[in-house]
Coordinates of C-alpha atoms in Angstrom, one line a residue:
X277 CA -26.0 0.5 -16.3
X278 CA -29.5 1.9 -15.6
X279 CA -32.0 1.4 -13.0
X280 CA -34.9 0.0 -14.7
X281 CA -37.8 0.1 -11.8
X282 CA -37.6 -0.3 -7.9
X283 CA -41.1 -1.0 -6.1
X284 CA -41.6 -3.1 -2.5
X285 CA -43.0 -6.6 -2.6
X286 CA -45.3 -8.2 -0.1
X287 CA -46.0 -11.3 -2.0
X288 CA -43.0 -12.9 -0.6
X289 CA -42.1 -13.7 2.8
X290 CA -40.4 -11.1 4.4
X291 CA -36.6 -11.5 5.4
X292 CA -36.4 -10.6 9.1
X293 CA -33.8 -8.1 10.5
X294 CA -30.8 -8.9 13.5
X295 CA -33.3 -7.1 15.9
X296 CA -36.4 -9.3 14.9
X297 CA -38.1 -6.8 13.0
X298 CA -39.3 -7.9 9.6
X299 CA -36.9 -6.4 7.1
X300 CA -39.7 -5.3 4.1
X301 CA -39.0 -7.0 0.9
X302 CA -38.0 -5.0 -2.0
X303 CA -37.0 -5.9 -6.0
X304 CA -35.0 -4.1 -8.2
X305 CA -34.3 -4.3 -11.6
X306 CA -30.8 -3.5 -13.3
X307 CA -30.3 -2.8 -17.1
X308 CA -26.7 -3.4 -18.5
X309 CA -25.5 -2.1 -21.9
X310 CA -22.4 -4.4 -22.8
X311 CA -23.9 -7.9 -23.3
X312 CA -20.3 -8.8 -23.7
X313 CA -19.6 -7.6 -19.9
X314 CA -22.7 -8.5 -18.8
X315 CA -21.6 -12.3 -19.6
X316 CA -18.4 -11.9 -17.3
X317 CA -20.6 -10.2 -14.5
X318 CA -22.3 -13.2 -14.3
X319 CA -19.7 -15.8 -14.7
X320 CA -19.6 -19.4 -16.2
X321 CA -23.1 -20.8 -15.5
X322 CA -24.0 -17.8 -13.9
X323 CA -21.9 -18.5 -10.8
X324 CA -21.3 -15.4 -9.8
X325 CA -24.6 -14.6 -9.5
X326 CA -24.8 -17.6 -7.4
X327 CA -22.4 -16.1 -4.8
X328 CA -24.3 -13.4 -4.5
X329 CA -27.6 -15.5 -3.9
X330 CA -25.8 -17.3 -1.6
X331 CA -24.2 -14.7 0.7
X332 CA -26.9 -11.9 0.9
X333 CA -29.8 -14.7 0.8
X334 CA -31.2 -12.9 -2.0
X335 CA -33.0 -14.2 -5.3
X336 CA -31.0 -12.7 -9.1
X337 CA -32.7 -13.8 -12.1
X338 CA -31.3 -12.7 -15.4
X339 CA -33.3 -11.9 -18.5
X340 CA -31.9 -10.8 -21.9
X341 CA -29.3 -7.5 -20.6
X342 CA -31.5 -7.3 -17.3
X343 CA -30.7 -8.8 -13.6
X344 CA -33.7 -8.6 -11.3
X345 CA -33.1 -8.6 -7.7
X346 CA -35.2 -9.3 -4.9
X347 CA -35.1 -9.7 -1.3
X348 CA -34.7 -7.8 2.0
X349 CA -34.5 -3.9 1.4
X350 CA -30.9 -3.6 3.3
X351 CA -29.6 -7.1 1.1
X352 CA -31.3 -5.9 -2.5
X353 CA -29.2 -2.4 -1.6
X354 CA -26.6 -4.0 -1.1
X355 CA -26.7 -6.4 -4.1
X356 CA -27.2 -3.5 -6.2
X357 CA -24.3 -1.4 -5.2
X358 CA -22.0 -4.6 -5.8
X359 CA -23.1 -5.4 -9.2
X360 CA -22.8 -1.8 -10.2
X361 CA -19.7 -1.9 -9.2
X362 CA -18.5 -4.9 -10.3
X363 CA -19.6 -4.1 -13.5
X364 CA -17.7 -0.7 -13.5
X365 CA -14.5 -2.3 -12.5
X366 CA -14.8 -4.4 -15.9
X367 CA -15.4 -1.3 -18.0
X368 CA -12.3 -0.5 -16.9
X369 CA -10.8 -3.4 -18.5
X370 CA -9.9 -5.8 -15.5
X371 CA -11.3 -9.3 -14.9
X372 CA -13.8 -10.7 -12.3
X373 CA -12.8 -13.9 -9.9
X374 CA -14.4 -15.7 -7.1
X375 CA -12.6 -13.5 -4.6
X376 CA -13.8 -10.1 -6.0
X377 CA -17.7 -11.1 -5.6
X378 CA -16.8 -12.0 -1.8
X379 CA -14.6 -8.5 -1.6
X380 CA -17.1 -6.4 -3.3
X381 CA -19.4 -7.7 -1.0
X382 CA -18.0 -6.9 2.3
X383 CA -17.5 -3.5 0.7
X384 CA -20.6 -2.8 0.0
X385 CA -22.3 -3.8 2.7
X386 CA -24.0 -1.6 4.8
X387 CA -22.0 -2.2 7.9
X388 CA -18.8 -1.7 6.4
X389 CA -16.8 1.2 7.5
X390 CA -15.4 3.0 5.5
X391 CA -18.6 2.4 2.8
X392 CA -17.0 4.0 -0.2
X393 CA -18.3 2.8 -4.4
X394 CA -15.8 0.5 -5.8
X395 CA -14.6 2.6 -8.0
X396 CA -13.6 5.6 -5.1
X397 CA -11.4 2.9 -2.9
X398 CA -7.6 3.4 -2.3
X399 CA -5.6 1.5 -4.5
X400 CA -1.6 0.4 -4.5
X401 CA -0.2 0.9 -8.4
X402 CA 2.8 -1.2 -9.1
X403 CA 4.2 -2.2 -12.6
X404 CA 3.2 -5.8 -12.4
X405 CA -0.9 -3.9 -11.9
X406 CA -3.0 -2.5 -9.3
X407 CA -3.7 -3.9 -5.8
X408 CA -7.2 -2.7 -4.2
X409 CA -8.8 -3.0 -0.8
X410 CA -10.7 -6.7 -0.8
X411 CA -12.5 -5.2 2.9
X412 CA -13.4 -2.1 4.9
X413 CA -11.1 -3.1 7.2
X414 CA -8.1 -3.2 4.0
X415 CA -9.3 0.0 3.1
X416 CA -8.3 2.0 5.6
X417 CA -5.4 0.1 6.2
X418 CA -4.1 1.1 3.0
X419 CA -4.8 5.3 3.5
X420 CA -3.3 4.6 6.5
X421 CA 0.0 3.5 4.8
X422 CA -0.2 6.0 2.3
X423 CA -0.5 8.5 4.9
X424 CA 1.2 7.6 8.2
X425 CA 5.2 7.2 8.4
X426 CA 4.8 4.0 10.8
X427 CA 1.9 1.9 10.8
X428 CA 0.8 -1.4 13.0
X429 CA -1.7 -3.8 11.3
X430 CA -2.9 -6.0 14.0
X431 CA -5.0 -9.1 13.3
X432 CA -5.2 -13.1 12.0
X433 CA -3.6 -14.5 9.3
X434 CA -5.5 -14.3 5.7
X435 CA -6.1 -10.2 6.5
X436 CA -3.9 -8.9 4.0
X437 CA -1.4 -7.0 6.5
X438 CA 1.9 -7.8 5.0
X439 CA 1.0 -8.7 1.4
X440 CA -0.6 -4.6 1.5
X441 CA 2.4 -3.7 3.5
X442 CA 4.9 -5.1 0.7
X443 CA 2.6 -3.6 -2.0
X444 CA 2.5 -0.2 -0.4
X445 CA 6.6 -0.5 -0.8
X446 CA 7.3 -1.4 -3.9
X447 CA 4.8 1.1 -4.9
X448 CA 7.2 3.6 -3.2
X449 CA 10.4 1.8 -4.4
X450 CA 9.8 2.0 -8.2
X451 CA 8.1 5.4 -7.8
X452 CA 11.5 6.7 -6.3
X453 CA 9.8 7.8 -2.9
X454 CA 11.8 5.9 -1.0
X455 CA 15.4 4.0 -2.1
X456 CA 15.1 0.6 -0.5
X457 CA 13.2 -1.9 0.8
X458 CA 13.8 -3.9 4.4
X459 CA 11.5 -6.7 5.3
X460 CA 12.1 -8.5 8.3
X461 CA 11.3 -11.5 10.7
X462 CA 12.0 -12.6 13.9
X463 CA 13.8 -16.2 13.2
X464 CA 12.0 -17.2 16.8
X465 CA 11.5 -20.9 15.6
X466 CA 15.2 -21.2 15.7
X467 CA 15.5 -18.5 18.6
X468 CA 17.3 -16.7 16.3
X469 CA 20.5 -19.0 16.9
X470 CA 20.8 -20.4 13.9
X471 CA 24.6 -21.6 13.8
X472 CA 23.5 -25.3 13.7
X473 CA 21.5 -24.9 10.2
X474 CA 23.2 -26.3 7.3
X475 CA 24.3 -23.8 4.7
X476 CA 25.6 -20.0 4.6
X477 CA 24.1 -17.6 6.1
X478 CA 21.6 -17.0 3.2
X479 CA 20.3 -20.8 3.2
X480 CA 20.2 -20.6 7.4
X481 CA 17.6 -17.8 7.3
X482 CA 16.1 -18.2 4.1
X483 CA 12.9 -20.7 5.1
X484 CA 11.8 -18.1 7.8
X485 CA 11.5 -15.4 5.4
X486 CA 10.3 -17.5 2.4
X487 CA 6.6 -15.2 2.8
X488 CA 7.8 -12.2 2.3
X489 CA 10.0 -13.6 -0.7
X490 CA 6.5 -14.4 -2.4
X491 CA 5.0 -11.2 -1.6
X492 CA 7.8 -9.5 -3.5
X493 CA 7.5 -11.7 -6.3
X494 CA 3.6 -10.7 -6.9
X495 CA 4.2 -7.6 -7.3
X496 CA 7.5 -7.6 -9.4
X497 CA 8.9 -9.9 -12.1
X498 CA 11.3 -12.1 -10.8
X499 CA 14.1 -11.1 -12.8
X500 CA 13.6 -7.5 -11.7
X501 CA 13.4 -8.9 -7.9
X502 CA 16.9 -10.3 -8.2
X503 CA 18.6 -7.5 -9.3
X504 CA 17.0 -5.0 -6.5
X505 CA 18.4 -7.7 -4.5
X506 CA 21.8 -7.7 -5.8
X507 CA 22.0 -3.7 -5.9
X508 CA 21.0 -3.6 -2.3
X509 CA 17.9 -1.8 -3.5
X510 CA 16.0 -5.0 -1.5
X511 CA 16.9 -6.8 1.1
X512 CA 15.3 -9.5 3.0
X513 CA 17.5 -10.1 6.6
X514 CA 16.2 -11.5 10.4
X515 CA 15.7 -8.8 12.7
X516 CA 18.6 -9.6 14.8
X517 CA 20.7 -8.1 11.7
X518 CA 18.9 -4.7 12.2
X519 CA 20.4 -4.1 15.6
X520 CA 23.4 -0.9 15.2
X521 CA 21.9 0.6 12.1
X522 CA 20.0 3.6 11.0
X523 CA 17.8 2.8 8.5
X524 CA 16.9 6.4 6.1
X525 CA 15.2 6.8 2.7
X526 CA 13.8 3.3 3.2
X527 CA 10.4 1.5 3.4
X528 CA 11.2 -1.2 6.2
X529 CA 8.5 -4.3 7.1
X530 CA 8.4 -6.2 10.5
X531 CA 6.5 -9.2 10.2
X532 CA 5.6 -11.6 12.9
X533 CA 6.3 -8.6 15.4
X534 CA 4.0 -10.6 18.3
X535 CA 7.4 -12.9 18.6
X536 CA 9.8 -10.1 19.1
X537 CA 10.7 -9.5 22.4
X538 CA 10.5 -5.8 23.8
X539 CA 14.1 -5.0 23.6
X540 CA 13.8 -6.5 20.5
X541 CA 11.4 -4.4 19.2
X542 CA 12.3 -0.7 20.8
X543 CA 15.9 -1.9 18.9
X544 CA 13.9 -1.8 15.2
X545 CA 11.4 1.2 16.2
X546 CA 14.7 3.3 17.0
X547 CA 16.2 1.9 13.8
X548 CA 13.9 4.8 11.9
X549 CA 16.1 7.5 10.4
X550 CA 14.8 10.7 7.7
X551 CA 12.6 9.7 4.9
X552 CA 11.9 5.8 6.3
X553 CA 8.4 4.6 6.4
X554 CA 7.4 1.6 8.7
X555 CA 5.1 -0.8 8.9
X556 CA 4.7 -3.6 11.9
X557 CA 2.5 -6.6 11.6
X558 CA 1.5 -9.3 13.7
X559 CA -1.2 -11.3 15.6
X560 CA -1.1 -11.5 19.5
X561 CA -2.8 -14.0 19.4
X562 CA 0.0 -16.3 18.2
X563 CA 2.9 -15.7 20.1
X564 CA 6.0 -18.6 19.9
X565 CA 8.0 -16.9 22.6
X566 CA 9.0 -19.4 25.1
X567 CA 7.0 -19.2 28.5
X568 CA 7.6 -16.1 30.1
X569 CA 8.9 -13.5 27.8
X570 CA 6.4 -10.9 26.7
X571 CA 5.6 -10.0 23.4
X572 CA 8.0 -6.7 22.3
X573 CA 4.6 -6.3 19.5
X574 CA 1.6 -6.2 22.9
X575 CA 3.9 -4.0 24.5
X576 CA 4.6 -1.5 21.9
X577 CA 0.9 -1.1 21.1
X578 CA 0.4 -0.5 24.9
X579 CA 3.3 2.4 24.9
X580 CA 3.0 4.0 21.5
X581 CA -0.9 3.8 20.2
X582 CA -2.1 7.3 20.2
X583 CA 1.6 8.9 19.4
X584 CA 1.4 11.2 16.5
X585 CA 2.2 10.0 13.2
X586 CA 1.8 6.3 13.9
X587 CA -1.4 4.7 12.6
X588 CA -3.1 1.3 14.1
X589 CA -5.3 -0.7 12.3
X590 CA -6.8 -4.5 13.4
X591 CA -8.1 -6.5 11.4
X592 CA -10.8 -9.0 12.6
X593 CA -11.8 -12.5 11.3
X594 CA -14.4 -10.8 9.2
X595 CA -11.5 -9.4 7.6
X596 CA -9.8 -12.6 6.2
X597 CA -9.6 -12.9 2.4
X598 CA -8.5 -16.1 2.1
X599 CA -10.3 -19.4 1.1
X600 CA -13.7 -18.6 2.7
X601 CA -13.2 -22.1 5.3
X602 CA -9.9 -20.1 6.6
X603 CA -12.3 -17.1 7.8
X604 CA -14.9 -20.0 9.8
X605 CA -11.4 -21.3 11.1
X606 CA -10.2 -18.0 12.6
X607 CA -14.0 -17.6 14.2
X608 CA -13.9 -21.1 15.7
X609 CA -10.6 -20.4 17.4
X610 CA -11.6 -17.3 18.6
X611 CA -15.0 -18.7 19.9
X612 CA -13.2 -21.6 21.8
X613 CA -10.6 -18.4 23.5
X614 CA -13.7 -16.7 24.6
X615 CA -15.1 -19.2 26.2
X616 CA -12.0 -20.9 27.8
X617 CA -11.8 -16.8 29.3
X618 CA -14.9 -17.3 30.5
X619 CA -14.8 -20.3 32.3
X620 CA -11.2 -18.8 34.0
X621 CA -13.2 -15.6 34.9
X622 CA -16.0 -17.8 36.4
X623 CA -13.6 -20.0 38.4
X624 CA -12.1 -16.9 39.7
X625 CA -15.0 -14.9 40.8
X626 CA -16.5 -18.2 42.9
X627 CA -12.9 -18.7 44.4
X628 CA -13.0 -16.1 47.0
X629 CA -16.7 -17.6 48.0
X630 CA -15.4 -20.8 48.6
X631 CA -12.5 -19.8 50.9
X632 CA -14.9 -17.8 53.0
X633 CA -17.7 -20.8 53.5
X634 CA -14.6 -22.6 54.5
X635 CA -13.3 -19.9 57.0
X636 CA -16.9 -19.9 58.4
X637 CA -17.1 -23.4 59.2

């Protein structure tokens, strides 16, 4: 693609920055070589363009093998850097959906951390294709499990923490690095006494790990899945089943860590033997413990974070790369927690005035 001219505008009305500032108005125009690409880049009706429009409040118009852009300096930058890279990704052969405009977006933006071009981002290679970073935050969540032995990746649901911690181990799996997989839950709905389920054991357990199930099955064929599974090369098990072992050449996943207990989760720490990656996932914000029991997943962050060789990376609503309503969802919740701790924090502070005026009198 080429740059065909870049000049600042002042016949439109300027955008104005977070600090107030007017933002100066710029307009770029891209040149793309492949009209066949250039027709996926813009998607049916041009609705990919329309995203972009949409998100960075920006104007795209497209003429012949030419997009213009125009807008704020900081949104037109960052419109250009996701179309070029969008556009690089399908050189490379691999198809453009709804969800890669909004990643490529939040990569590209200037406030994203790390701010790498598309095509220099980590990615996790398994047989069934590769899995890349859909936000800054993913990003260096996934150098962190390529790099660390144990990992925590903190945050909401929708971030991507298991689904990149399953891909990172399979990845290792079929490339021989490691021998087998481990993925793990608390069963807390049950409190992990789940004698009075119908079924064997298998059946009793089997609903609370049903996520991590479909998380295998993205990234291998099913087929292939099942016999791991029978080989012992995979295996799937409540954490209460992890107590007494040592776990060595193996690439083992706690999920749902914030309803472990801390016994509980010292017990699958410890469980770490030679050559074992592990990765701990959860969100402290949504702990099922029963009322007075702490979270074995809030405490380990408190005693470990810092240790050598263990990584910690949270992810924040921003973060969520689910259906774009799920991300407003996760922001409205944590909204109304803010608020509730600042109406406690008030009612404290004036509590202590209110017993002295009394003491007065």
């Amino acid at each position: 693609m080429t740059q065909i001219s870049a000049a600042e505008r002042s016949n439109t009305p300027p955008m104005a920055h977070a600090g107030g500032e007017p933002a100066p108005n710029r307009a770029v125009t891209l040149q793309f070589g492949n009209n066949a690409l250039l027709s996926q880049l813009l998607g049916d009706h041009d609705r990919h363009l329309l995203r972009l429009e949409q998100a960075l409040g920006i104007r795209l118009a497209c003429r012949g093998n030419r997009i213009a852009i125009s807008g704020g300096a900081e949104a037109v930058e960052t419109a250009q850097a996701t179309l070029n890279g969008l556009y690089t990704r399908l050189e490379r052969g691999q198809k453009l959906s709804a969800s890669d405009i909004d990643a490529a977006i939040k990569l590209n933006a200037r406030s994203a951390e790390p701010r790498l071009p598309l095509a220099d981002l980590p990615a996790i290679r398994t047989r069934k294709g590769i899995i890349e970073p859909r936000s800054p935050a993913q990003a260096g969540y996934m150098e962190m499990l390529a790099r660390n032995e144990m990992v925590f990746g903190i945050g909401p649901a929708g971030t991507g923490k298991t689904y990149l911690a399953v891909a990172q181990a399979v990845g290792m799996l079929q490339t021989g690095q490691v021998d087998r997989i481990i993925l793990s839950r608390p069963a807390v709905e049950a409190g992990e006494r789940l004698g009075f389920l119908p079924g064997d054991m298998k059946e009793k357990v089997d609903p609370y790990l049903r996520p991590l199930y479909d998380a295998l099955h993205d990234m291998m064929p099913g087929d292939q899945v099942l016999r791991r599974m029978a080989a012992g090369e995979i295996e799937v098990a409540p954490l209460a089943f992890m107590r007494g072992r040592t776990l060595s050449h193996a690439f083992a996943i706690l999920d749902e860590a914030q309803n472990t207990t801390p016994m509980q989760m010292k017990m699958f720490l410890t469980r770490m033997g030679e050559g074992t990656r592990m990765v701990i996932t959860g969100d402290p914000s949504q702990v099922d413990l029963p009322p007075g029991i702490s979270s074995g997943l809030v405490d380990a962050l408190a005693t470990v974070e810092g240790v050598q060789g263990i990584g910690v990376t949270r992810f924040g609503q921003q973060d969520v790369v689910r259906h774009p309503l799920v991300a407003r969802i996760v922001q409205a919740y944590d909204q109304r927690a803010t608020a509730e701790r600042d109406v406690a924090r008030d009612a404290r502070r004036h509590r202590p005035r209110e017993s002295e005026s009394g003491t007065s009198k």
